[in-house]
CSV table of C-alpha atoms in Angstrom, one decimal:
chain,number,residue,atom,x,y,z
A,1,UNK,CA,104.6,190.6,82.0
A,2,UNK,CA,107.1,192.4,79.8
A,3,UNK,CA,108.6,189.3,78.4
A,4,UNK,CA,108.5,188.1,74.8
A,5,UNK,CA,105.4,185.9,74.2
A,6,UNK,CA,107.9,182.6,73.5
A,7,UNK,CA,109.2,183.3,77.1
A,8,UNK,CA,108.5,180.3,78.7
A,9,UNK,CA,109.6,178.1,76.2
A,10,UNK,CA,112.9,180.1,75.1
A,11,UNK,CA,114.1,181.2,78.2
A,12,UNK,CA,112.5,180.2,81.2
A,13,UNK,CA,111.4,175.9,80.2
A,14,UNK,CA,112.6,174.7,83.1
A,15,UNK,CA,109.7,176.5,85.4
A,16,UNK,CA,107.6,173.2,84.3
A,17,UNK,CA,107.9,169.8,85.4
A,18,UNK,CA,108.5,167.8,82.4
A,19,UNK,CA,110.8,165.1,81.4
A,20,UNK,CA,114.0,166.2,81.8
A,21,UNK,CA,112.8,169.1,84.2
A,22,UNK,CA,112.0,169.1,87.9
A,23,UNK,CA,110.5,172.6,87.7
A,24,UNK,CA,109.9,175.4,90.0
A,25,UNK,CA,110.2,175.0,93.8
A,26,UNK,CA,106.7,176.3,93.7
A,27,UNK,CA,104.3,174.6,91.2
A,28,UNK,CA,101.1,176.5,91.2
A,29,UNK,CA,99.7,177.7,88.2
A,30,UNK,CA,101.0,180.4,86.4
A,31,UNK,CA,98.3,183.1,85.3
A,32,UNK,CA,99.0,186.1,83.4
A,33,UNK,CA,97.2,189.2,82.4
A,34,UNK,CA,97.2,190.8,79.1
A,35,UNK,CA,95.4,193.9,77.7
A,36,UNK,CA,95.9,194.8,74.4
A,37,UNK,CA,95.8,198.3,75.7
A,38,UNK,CA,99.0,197.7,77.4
A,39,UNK,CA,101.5,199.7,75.1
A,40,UNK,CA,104.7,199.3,76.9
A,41,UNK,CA,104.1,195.5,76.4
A,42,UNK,CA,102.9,196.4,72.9
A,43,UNK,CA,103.7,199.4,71.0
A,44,UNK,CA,107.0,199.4,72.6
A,45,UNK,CA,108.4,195.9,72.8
A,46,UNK,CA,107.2,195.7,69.1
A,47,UNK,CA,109.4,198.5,68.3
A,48,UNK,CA,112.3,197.0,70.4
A,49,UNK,CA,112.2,193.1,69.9
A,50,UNK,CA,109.7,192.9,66.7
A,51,UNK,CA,107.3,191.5,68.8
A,52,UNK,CA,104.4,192.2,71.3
A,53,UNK,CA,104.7,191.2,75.1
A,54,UNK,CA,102.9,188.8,77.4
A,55,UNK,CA,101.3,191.3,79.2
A,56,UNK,CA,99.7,193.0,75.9
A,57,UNK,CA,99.3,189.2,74.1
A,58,UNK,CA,99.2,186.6,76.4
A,59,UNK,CA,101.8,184.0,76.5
A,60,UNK,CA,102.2,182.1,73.0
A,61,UNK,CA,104.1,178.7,72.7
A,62,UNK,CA,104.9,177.3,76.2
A,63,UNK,CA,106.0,173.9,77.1
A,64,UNK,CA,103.2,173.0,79.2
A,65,UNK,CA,99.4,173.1,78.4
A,66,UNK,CA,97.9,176.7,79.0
A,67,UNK,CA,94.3,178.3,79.1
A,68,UNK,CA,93.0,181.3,78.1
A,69,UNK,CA,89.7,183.1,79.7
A,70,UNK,CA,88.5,186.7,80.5
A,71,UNK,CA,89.3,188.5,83.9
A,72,UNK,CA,85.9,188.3,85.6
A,73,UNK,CA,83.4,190.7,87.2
A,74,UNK,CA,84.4,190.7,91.1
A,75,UNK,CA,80.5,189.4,91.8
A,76,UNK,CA,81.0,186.2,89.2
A,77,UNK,CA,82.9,183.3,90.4
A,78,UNK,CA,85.5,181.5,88.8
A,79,UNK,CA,84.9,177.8,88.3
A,80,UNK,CA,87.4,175.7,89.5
A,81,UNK,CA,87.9,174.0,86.0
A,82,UNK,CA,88.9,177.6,84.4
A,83,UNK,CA,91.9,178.1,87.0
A,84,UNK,CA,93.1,174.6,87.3
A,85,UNK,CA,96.1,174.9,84.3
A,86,UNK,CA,99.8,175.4,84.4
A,87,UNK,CA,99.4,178.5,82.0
A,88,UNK,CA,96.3,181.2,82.7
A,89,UNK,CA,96.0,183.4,80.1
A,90,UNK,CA,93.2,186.1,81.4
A,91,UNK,CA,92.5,188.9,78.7
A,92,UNK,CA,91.7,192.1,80.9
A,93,UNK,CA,91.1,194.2,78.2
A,94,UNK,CA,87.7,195.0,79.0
A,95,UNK,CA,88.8,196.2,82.2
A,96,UNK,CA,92.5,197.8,82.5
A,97,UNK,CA,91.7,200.4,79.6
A,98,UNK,CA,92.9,203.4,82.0
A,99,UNK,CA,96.3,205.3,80.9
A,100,UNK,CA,95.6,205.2,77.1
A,101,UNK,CA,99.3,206.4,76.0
A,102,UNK,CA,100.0,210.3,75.5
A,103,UNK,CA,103.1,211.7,75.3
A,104,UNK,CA,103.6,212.4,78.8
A,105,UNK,CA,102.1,208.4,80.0
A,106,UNK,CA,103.2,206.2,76.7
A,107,UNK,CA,102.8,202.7,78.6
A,108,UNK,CA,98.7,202.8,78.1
A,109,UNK,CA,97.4,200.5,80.4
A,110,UNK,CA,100.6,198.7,81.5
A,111,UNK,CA,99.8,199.4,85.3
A,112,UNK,CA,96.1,199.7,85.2
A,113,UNK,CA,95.4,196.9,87.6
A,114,UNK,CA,94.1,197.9,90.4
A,115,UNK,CA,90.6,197.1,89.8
A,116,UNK,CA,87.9,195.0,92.4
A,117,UNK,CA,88.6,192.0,89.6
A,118,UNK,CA,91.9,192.0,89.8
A,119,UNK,CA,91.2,191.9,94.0
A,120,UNK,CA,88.5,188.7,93.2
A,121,UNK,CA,90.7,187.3,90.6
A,122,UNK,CA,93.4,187.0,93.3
A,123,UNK,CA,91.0,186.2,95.8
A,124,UNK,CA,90.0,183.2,93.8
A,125,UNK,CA,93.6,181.9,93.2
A,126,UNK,CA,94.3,181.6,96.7
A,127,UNK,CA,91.0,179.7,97.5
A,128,UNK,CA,91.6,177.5,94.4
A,129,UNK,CA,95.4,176.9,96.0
A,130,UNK,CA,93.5,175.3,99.3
């Protein structure tokens, strides 16, 4: 996500049910992929707002508890303990590597999702939502 870290507690609070907030329409939880290889996220919104992005960082402060795991192999499943959370914070690091920033592709790994764990990641969120 190419929003500051402090996103959902700056600018977006009312997504989460909370006193004083009725939330989203859709309340399921909200998970997130970072890579610290992602360097429009990074290297980027560093330069432009002084700070990283989700999507290189994970989220920071948020006004509802959050969770943070690693994006799992496609043949390991994802208990249902790890996903149940208003905040996922999965570092993917290990996996979207591809694009490492050159001059002509400077984002790094910004779009480097499509991987068989990001398939089984969403996979599993959609069983977990039954």
């Amino acid at each position: 996500m190419a929003a500051p870290r402090d996103a959902f507690t700056r600018l977006f609070p009312r997504l989460f049910l909370g006193p004083g907030r009725a939330g989203a329409p859709l309340r399921g939880p909200l998970d997130l992929t970072h890579s610290r290889w992602d360097r429009a996220t990074g290297f980027w919104h560093l330069r432009a707002e002084g700070l990283p992005g989700i999507g290189h960082s994970g989220t920071g402060t948020a006004p509802v508890p959050q969770f943070s795991t690693r994006l799992r192999p496609a043949d390991s499943p994802y208990p249902h303990a790890e996903l149940d959370h208003p905040i996922l914070n999965i570092d993917a690091g290990h996996v979207y590597r591809g694009g490492l920033a050159t001059r002509l592709h400077p984002s790094g790994a910004h779009s480097n999702f499509q991987h068989p764990e990001s398939a089984h990641l969403l996979l599993s969120l959609a069983a977990h939502s039954r």
